[in-house]
């Protein structure tokens, strides 16, 4: 069962959740798990089809607008809907809300990458038929969304199959919920809608960005049928009519193209692509082959808990489905599974999701990193606009590089995102060892990020300080010397200097010219790094989250009623800011990412202290606490936190899965396994593991890539096995000792007692 | 000349400024200084008539709305326009933009409270006539706006006089300036518009608040004339036609009523009022009598600088015109002279304007204070909404008590407004010595304000701390232990305890019941006051503006180009917050208001330090620096700062006088004279003066009321004269010595050398 996720519940709430859980995608195209024929009258569906980064712009309204507040926001646009298939039998249209459902099952098959729905249905007037709906968004032809319906009437009947392409779509707005702004729901309009030959062709264009999206849809029925077409209100439909008592198969190819990526004729592109598509079975076979390779590369295995194994596969599956793979898109906070967070990219990618790709799918990781690199110009512009004379300030949330955050205390003020991006570049370099990457991407980004710190930081009492930022914890905004920010800034400054040393020679000379590196800049970065102020509190023996955090009143979490969580929905931000109360890991995250030079006892006290004041109201929190618990040897607590991440969406514990999946939490689950239980860290010394295995599991295994090697790590009950599947001999640190593995061989190591 | 303000410039920019400078009002009704006939084609006029507190509600839009962000904003509504009078001669309509202006003068007469415009005009076809437009908003019948036009044609001609009442009005929006939101400009509509008998009657109603405003207008011509009326598009007009070569006089009474104050028929009220009105001369005589008394009571005199004397009178005149005198309205930040700040009331009243009224017009001061008292319930509700279990949180900006600030870091976060209000109550008590005021108003307000501090503050290291507020300086938001806030909070806590002691006995017992005073509450307030943390920096020997202000980078003001000021229009708030740079006096203001227990050398160093980092981008700043310079003995610097306040609007130095006058600055000018140069302080020991006289002046004199006395203070070149005009013997502190004055007598004292 662990390759399948099944959910047959049909309550209104669960239907919306299932639309997210059963969303299909490939990083370019995403189709929510809506049902082909729609729900019954009065039911709500968030019917969505998204092309990653395909967006419109909407004005941001402010009651009081100050200088350099962004004027517009980008918004992922719900695009042309090609999901719809209606099936009528003797004039009665199939619907899950009408007639009798004799049996029903809806299953996501993660091994073959298909969503399949089986229904044994009896129409209101008593005609029975079996239906099987299959669909997938192709991993091998990114523009392709395929559907198939097998129809098996119990007796001969008049069957009409209608396939529709609907260009008259809007983003979701709930007329019953005034909090969902409906003003900006309609973001595009139909510019072309026709039937031509065997094809349905619909083109839409967004209102402000003038981006076009096009669908070329074709279909066929396995038995002779009359075909008619109909064009109306921005919808193109085809109807197939036949009389049969046999099983018939309806197959449909939908190809999506857009002008965000390609300037040339998007109709022509779509036509060329659809012509090359194979049959459903052929395309499905390619899909399965792709996924087989993916699962082999990830190699994730947990023995002793099938439901957990299933949940973890589900997370990796959605990570794969959500990641932009073309260098001009990234991973939206909700993947391509919903409209929450407007399809924006956050630091979630770099800190929570990129490690998975980096360690298992480095070519996707590089595309994600190239995307960030492409924003550098915009980040430099943004820094100027805000008031910095030098450097690059990456936007807190964006699609194409403009700041889309409308609330700067928990948006633009999170300057750490620039350090997070630098961190991810450094990690990518450490994992790949690719010096050309430093030359082509990393040096420039780290240089501009370092310049930002130099522009905004200053010396006081011999230490370098960074004032007026917000760290990861959004319940404490606009502070001075946020530990996380400062330690991450130090890291980017150190590595900026190292980058210049690494490339050296002619390359350095060319870059010096291009980046107008001034005399003494490198020395200044090194000095700022060396003298970086990291607030430390003697009384508690911990690093303070910021200059004043530990002086504030402690929030009485114990006596806060359950219904007051998440706190941000129940208290004014000023009230939250006034207390020691954290939405998520902040200093603890800093210790996880950069433990060098931090005493283990400090990390332990820090963990204990911040755990008591953290609500985990953010889905980015549990995994960090899990990893740090593992790091500090408290395996069972690590397990408890881990379990809360493992089924967050499947069990809808945050109550908003309908708006889309929590992709960062999904990445965090993988982190918790690999960086938490296996204790992986990657630094200049190579790989280090500090494995621990929770009691609940018989074993846990995963695979990673590192500098040309392909390594499998298995945590058994009694020992750890390092198995080098491919590549040159590799020395790794197992706790404090060095272990060398050779290709095709394995070594065993023990747990620390 | 010093009773007159004349400005004959007719450029587009100055016309808009003059509309503010020549605005007339009485605290209830305000009419901008528009010209009766309007300007020429294509020229912009902010044509405005306002009833204080007459408002509508508009939604506040947020890109990201968090808990307890206000959903709507109140907005002073531009009301029915009764200014319009057209005069035609032989079919040619008089306009300042047509024909020839042979002479022109426009003068505000501050002694008689009238605005008079004289024009010697020749029509395009060569007919010449002299016109004199007079108008006033009555100080004695608050609903009455009177107009008179004297028309003197050089030769016999057909004259048509048209008087119009226009109900189809909107708030100002500039189609050429997208920054002025036009979406919310139209806030009311005409519900009744007719001519009846000799009257024009127009009634409007606001869209959301459903508040009605009504104008009853009547007029007469001194010579026989045909009268016709016309009703069209929400306008009621009357036309008087006659043929004459003589001087004729057109007189008009406009009476304004509203349902914000009175529920009963507003038409009937207006009719009753207009029936009781006398002739123009009779009403003008009452107006003059009122002003004569006002000027006597203020008794302001500066010898040696006529233009300054004029500027100061202009400020007091506008203060009088702007102050709500009915207990349900207050002083809008721009008075009733424009639409800037939406007609909202801020702390400007309590800290900058109330002292003038308290010391010279105590009955108006009491009305202003009663208004604040009336908001107590709303302030308690707001405190709960934000997350406080107890206490009252007064809104940063409001009309009827709801928070109207859409940007909380420089709005709601300015918790000091609650302390400012408490301070004003305490000052009022000190000036009047009225114990019944403590019982009726002060005890309750101070109790609820103290409860707010107890709820939000906490002990740390034995000191009581107040985190997460914004002080007066809006370039430094959301800080811990803002000195100003803490010292003001301490004052309100101390006086809350004193108030309970002052009323004592049965009154206290009743209040205990009513306010549910708990055992130990008073002791807790006293302890919090005693242990209030006031950040002090040893290195500089000054009080720090807040816990971290002095650790930040110092803004390089010297090398900031002129065009970058005011900084808030050129830098993102995060950039401003990051530096030691102040929009206005903050700690220095704290020292001015509460110097007890602060060493003079600390105040001096503080002044010197903060002066270097203050931009005075707020019009609330100069006067404070002026007063503190005087306090610290630097009379000439005090004078330099003072001069910048004295003509801020007349010279339009802040470039936004068109949006309305800077009332707080006007109050600050008086403060600078009386609390600055004369060095007045009022505390439990009575009055203290520390006079200094700038070299530029021969003498300066003013009058104040204090606990039943009427005192004149004259600063001559060689000596100071205290003259008790009325009341019982009074002992005052002159510097460190006590001086006693008797009624009808004067004493002389010397300057300190």
Tab-separated table of N, CA and C in Angstrom, chain A residues 60-64 66-69 382 386-388 397 406-408 412-413 415 454-458 460 465 467-468 478 480 539 547-548 550-553 568-575 577-579, chain B residues 60-64 66-69 382 386-388 397 406-408 412-413 415 454-458 460 465 467-468 478 480 539 547-548 550-553 568-575 577-579:
chain	number	residue	atom	x	y	z
A	60	UNK	N	-1.432	46.457	-5.068
A	60	UNK	CA	-1.511	46.246	-3.618
A	60	UNK	C	-2.102	47.510	-3.014
A	61	UNK	N	-3.138	47.351	-2.238
A	61	UNK	CA	-3.766	48.506	-1.603
A	61	UNK	C	-3.169	48.678	-0.205
A	62	UNK	N	-2.922	49.900	0.160
A	62	UNK	CA	-2.464	50.203	1.518
A	62	UNK	C	-3.339	51.303	2.087
A	63	UNK	N	-3.699	51.177	3.352
A	63	UNK	CA	-4.370	52.296	4.005
A	63	UNK	C	-3.416	53.473	4.101
A	64	UNK	N	-2.150	53.156	4.318
A	64	UNK	CA	-1.123	54.192	4.401
A	64	UNK	C	0.106	53.630	3.705
A	66	UNK	N	3.873	53.828	2.391
A	66	UNK	CA	5.117	54.554	2.597
A	66	UNK	C	6.095	54.275	1.454
A	67	UNK	N	7.207	54.965	1.508
A	67	UNK	CA	8.178	54.882	0.420
A	67	UNK	C	8.660	53.455	0.183
A	68	UNK	N	8.692	53.086	-1.083
A	68	UNK	CA	9.222	51.785	-1.525
A	68	UNK	C	8.371	50.600	-1.098
A	69	UNK	N	7.166	50.857	-0.669
A	69	UNK	CA	6.217	49.753	-0.512
A	69	UNK	C	5.878	49.288	-1.932
A	382	UNK	N	16.099	46.495	-6.115
A	382	UNK	CA	15.274	46.599	-4.907
A	382	UNK	C	16.087	47.212	-3.749
A	386	UNK	N	14.994	50.649	-1.728
A	386	UNK	CA	14.764	50.676	-0.289
A	386	UNK	C	15.698	51.677	0.387
A	387	UNK	N	16.852	51.928	-0.204
A	387	UNK	CA	17.745	52.926	0.356
A	387	UNK	C	19.182	52.461	0.547
A	388	UNK	N	19.532	51.275	0.032
A	388	UNK	CA	20.917	50.811	0.159
A	388	UNK	C	21.744	51.289	-1.022
A	397	UNK	N	8.999	37.527	-1.039
A	397	UNK	CA	8.134	36.647	-1.830
A	397	UNK	C	8.008	37.231	-3.219
A	406	UNK	N	3.303	42.533	1.055
A	406	UNK	CA	2.556	43.764	1.329
A	406	UNK	C	2.657	44.165	2.791
A	407	UNK	N	3.357	43.384	3.596
A	407	UNK	CA	3.469	43.690	5.028
A	407	UNK	C	4.944	43.551	5.403
A	408	UNK	N	5.655	44.676	5.353
A	408	UNK	CA	7.116	44.565	5.433
A	408	UNK	C	7.654	44.023	6.747
A	412	UNK	N	9.567	42.153	3.687
A	412	UNK	CA	10.859	42.723	3.299
A	412	UNK	C	11.874	42.727	4.443
A	413	UNK	N	11.398	42.903	5.679
A	413	UNK	CA	12.321	42.962	6.825
A	413	UNK	C	13.068	41.650	7.038
A	415	UNK	N	15.423	40.131	5.938
A	415	UNK	CA	16.657	40.232	5.159
A	415	UNK	C	17.415	38.910	5.107
A	454	UNK	N	27.380	44.923	4.324
A	454	UNK	CA	28.286	46.031	4.626
A	454	UNK	C	27.541	47.357	4.611
A	455	UNK	N	26.559	47.464	3.711
A	455	UNK	CA	25.812	48.720	3.623
A	455	UNK	C	24.895	48.892	4.824
A	456	UNK	N	24.295	47.822	5.278
A	456	UNK	CA	23.302	47.960	6.335
A	456	UNK	C	23.867	47.739	7.723
A	457	UNK	N	24.997	47.025	7.818
A	457	UNK	CA	25.579	46.781	9.129
A	457	UNK	C	26.481	47.917	9.553
A	458	UNK	N	26.960	47.850	10.762
A	458	UNK	CA	27.879	48.889	11.257
A	458	UNK	C	28.611	48.355	12.482
A	460	UNK	N	29.984	48.710	16.287
A	460	UNK	CA	29.678	49.372	17.566
A	460	UNK	C	30.398	48.556	18.622
A	465	UNK	N	27.376	44.834	13.603
A	465	UNK	CA	25.984	44.633	13.975
A	465	UNK	C	25.036	44.856	12.793
A	467	UNK	N	21.169	45.819	12.309
A	467	UNK	CA	19.966	46.263	13.005
A	467	UNK	C	18.740	46.159	12.107
A	468	UNK	N	17.584	46.086	12.782
A	468	UNK	CA	16.336	46.380	12.101
A	468	UNK	C	15.968	45.349	11.043
A	478	UNK	N	11.183	43.130	13.430
A	478	UNK	CA	11.955	44.376	13.442
A	478	UNK	C	12.787	44.473	14.703
A	480	UNK	N	17.041	44.110	16.419
A	480	UNK	CA	18.449	44.309	16.126
A	480	UNK	C	19.224	43.028	16.437
A	539	UNK	N	23.035	34.777	31.477
A	539	UNK	CA	22.117	34.250	32.481
A	539	UNK	C	21.598	32.868	32.078
A	547	UNK	N	18.717	41.243	20.201
A	547	UNK	CA	19.221	42.054	21.308
A	547	UNK	C	18.278	42.122	22.504
A	548	UNK	N	16.982	42.052	22.249
A	548	UNK	CA	16.071	42.295	23.374
A	548	UNK	C	15.094	41.153	23.639
A	550	UNK	N	15.195	38.254	25.019
A	550	UNK	CA	15.179	37.608	26.340
A	550	UNK	C	14.803	38.574	27.464
A	551	UNK	N	14.680	39.853	27.123
A	551	UNK	CA	14.249	40.806	28.148
A	551	UNK	C	12.739	40.964	28.175
A	552	UNK	N	12.060	40.368	27.214
A	552	UNK	CA	10.612	40.544	27.149
A	552	UNK	C	9.896	39.588	28.092
A	553	UNK	N	8.647	39.867	28.272
A	553	UNK	CA	7.765	39.016	29.066
A	553	UNK	C	7.584	37.682	28.331
A	568	UNK	N	-1.427	34.212	15.538
A	568	UNK	CA	-1.507	35.357	14.614
A	568	UNK	C	-2.931	35.625	14.150
A	569	UNK	N	-3.798	34.630	14.272
A	569	UNK	CA	-5.192	34.876	13.887
A	569	UNK	C	-6.011	35.416	15.054
A	570	UNK	N	-5.386	35.553	16.215
A	570	UNK	CA	-6.150	35.957	17.398
A	570	UNK	C	-5.579	37.112	18.201
A	571	UNK	N	-4.380	37.571	17.835
A	571	UNK	CA	-3.787	38.697	18.549
A	571	UNK	C	-3.181	39.682	17.564
A	572	UNK	N	-3.261	40.930	17.920
A	572	UNK	CA	-2.612	41.972	17.112
A	572	UNK	C	-1.099	41.727	17.124
A	573	UNK	N	-0.450	41.957	15.998
A	573	UNK	CA	1.000	41.719	15.969
A	573	UNK	C	1.749	42.415	17.102
A	574	UNK	N	1.309	43.611	17.493
A	574	UNK	CA	2.013	44.294	18.587
A	574	UNK	C	1.968	43.475	19.865
A	575	UNK	N	0.859	42.803	20.077
A	575	UNK	CA	0.755	41.975	21.275
A	575	UNK	C	1.723	40.798	21.160
A	577	UNK	N	4.493	40.652	19.343
A	577	UNK	CA	5.883	41.120	19.363
A	577	UNK	C	6.350	41.417	20.789
A	578	UNK	N	5.392	41.709	21.661
A	578	UNK	CA	5.743	42.151	23.010
A	578	UNK	C	6.238	41.015	23.897
A	579	UNK	N	6.009	39.796	23.449
A	579	UNK	CA	6.309	38.647	24.303
A	579	UNK	C	7.438	37.787	23.755
B	60	UNK	N	-10.641	50.294	4.958
B	60	UNK	CA	-9.179	50.363	4.819
B	60	UNK	C	-8.736	49.105	4.089
B	61	UNK	N	-7.975	49.299	3.036
B	61	UNK	CA	-7.483	48.153	2.276
B	61	UNK	C	-6.094	47.790	2.775
B	62	UNK	N	-5.845	46.518	2.879
B	62	UNK	CA	-4.510	46.037	3.248
B	62	UNK	C	-4.095	44.977	2.237
B	63	UNK	N	-2.847	45.018	1.832
B	63	UNK	CA	-2.327	43.916	1.028
B	63	UNK	C	-2.308	42.659	1.865
B	64	UNK	N	-2.020	42.815	3.145
B	64	UNK	CA	-1.994	41.687	4.072
B	64	UNK	C	-2.574	42.196	5.384
B	66	UNK	N	-3.757	41.765	9.166
B	66	UNK	CA	-3.564	40.907	10.339
B	66	UNK	C	-4.635	41.203	11.391
B	67	UNK	N	-4.603	40.396	12.435
B	67	UNK	CA	-5.636	40.483	13.466
B	67	UNK	C	-5.704	41.882	14.089
B	68	UNK	N	-6.937	42.366	14.220
B	68	UNK	CA	-7.224	43.644	14.892
B	68	UNK	C	-6.707	44.865	14.135
B	69	UNK	N	-6.354	44.678	12.882
B	69	UNK	CA	-6.128	45.851	12.033
B	69	UNK	C	-7.498	46.490	11.817
B	382	UNK	N	-10.969	48.727	22.448
B	382	UNK	CA	-9.818	48.568	21.562
B	382	UNK	C	-8.705	47.777	22.258
B	386	UNK	N	-7.083	44.276	20.783
B	386	UNK	CA	-5.663	44.128	20.469
B	386	UNK	C	-5.049	42.984	21.272
B	387	UNK	N	-5.638	42.697	22.427
B	387	UNK	CA	-5.131	41.567	23.207
B	387	UNK	C	-4.834	41.870	24.671
B	388	UNK	N	-5.216	43.060	25.148
B	388	UNK	CA	-4.989	43.387	26.562
B	388	UNK	C	-6.181	42.956	27.395
B	397	UNK	N	-5.293	57.783	15.929
B	397	UNK	CA	-6.017	58.809	15.181
B	397	UNK	C	-7.463	58.373	15.077
B	406	UNK	N	-3.969	53.129	9.714
B	406	UNK	CA	-3.856	51.959	8.854
B	406	UNK	C	-2.438	51.410	8.846
B	407	UNK	N	-1.525	52.033	9.572
B	407	UNK	CA	-0.125	51.594	9.597
B	407	UNK	C	0.311	51.547	11.048
B	408	UNK	N	0.182	50.378	11.655
B	408	UNK	CA	0.333	50.336	13.108
B	408	UNK	C	1.720	50.701	13.636
B	412	UNK	N	-1.057	52.681	15.870
B	412	UNK	CA	-1.453	52.018	17.109
B	412	UNK	C	-0.274	51.813	18.068
B	413	UNK	N	0.910	51.564	17.516
B	413	UNK	CA	2.085	51.310	18.374
B	413	UNK	C	2.461	52.519	19.220
B	415	UNK	N	1.617	53.911	21.756
B	415	UNK	CA	0.881	53.782	23.008
B	415	UNK	C	0.999	55.033	23.877
B	454	UNK	N	0.005	48.208	33.305
B	454	UNK	CA	0.226	47.000	34.101
B	454	UNK	C	0.042	45.757	33.236
B	455	UNK	N	-0.897	45.827	32.290
B	455	UNK	CA	-1.132	44.664	31.444
B	455	UNK	C	0.003	44.452	30.452
B	456	UNK	N	0.531	45.539	29.944
B	456	UNK	CA	1.535	45.385	28.890
B	456	UNK	C	2.964	45.406	29.401
B	457	UNK	N	3.160	46.004	30.577
B	457	UNK	CA	4.518	46.073	31.115
B	457	UNK	C	4.865	44.812	31.886
B	458	UNK	N	6.103	44.715	32.307
B	458	UNK	CA	6.524	43.548	33.103
B	458	UNK	C	7.815	43.892	33.826
B	460	UNK	N	11.636	43.039	34.976
B	460	UNK	CA	12.823	42.293	34.536
B	460	UNK	C	13.989	42.937	35.276
B	465	UNK	N	9.234	47.402	32.864
B	465	UNK	CA	9.574	47.685	31.470
B	465	UNK	C	8.352	47.659	30.563
B	467	UNK	N	7.595	47.116	26.650
B	467	UNK	CA	8.191	46.716	25.376
B	467	UNK	C	7.270	47.021	24.208
B	468	UNK	N	7.906	47.137	23.024
B	468	UNK	CA	7.142	47.035	21.787
B	468	UNK	C	6.177	48.195	21.574
B	478	UNK	N	8.582	50.635	16.915
B	478	UNK	CA	8.500	49.316	17.559
B	478	UNK	C	9.781	49.025	18.329
B	480	UNK	N	11.684	48.808	22.503
B	480	UNK	CA	11.441	48.508	23.901
B	480	UNK	C	11.915	49.674	24.765
B	539	UNK	N	27.834	56.055	28.594
B	539	UNK	CA	28.852	56.573	27.664
B	539	UNK	C	28.568	58.031	27.293
B	547	UNK	N	15.793	51.139	24.237
B	547	UNK	CA	16.829	50.180	24.618
B	547	UNK	C	17.968	50.076	23.625
B	548	UNK	N	17.676	50.305	22.351
B	548	UNK	CA	18.730	50.049	21.368
B	548	UNK	C	19.068	51.242	20.480
B	550	UNK	N	20.737	53.977	20.767
B	550	UNK	CA	22.115	54.486	20.740
B	550	UNK	C	23.123	53.467	20.224
B	551	UNK	N	22.653	52.242	19.995
B	551	UNK	CA	23.560	51.232	19.432
B	551	UNK	C	23.511	51.219	17.917
B	552	UNK	N	22.581	51.964	17.353
B	552	UNK	CA	22.447	51.939	15.902
B	552	UNK	C	23.448	52.875	15.220
B	553	UNK	N	23.543	52.703	13.942
B	553	UNK	CA	24.375	53.560	13.096
B	553	UNK	C	23.777	54.973	13.087
B	568	UNK	N	11.064	60.478	5.073
B	568	UNK	CA	10.025	59.442	4.920
B	568	UNK	C	9.485	59.362	3.503
B	569	UNK	N	9.671	60.413	2.720
B	569	UNK	CA	9.207	60.348	1.332
B	569	UNK	C	10.277	59.780	0.402
B	570	UNK	N	11.445	59.479	0.966
B	570	UNK	CA	12.542	59.041	0.113
B	570	UNK	C	13.251	57.760	0.526
B	571	UNK	N	12.887	57.223	1.699
B	571	UNK	CA	13.510	55.975	2.152
B	571	UNK	C	12.443	55.040	2.717
B	572	UNK	N	12.668	53.781	2.507
B	572	UNK	CA	11.789	52.767	3.093
B	572	UNK	C	11.886	52.862	4.625
B	573	UNK	N	10.764	52.669	5.304
B	573	UNK	CA	10.813	52.763	6.774
B	573	UNK	C	11.900	51.891	7.396
B	574	UNK	N	12.167	50.725	6.831
B	574	UNK	CA	13.213	49.878	7.412
B	574	UNK	C	14.567	50.567	7.377
B	575	UNK	N	14.803	51.312	6.329
B	575	UNK	CA	16.064	52.033	6.244
B	575	UNK	C	16.110	53.111	7.321
B	577	UNK	N	14.426	53.168	10.175
B	577	UNK	CA	14.459	52.566	11.518
B	577	UNK	C	15.863	52.096	11.889
B	578	UNK	N	16.659	51.813	10.871
B	578	UNK	CA	17.969	51.212	11.120
B	578	UNK	C	18.977	52.205	11.674
B	579	UNK	N	18.648	53.477	11.572
B	579	UNK	CA	19.634	54.493	11.930
B	579	UNK	C	19.224	55.302	13.164
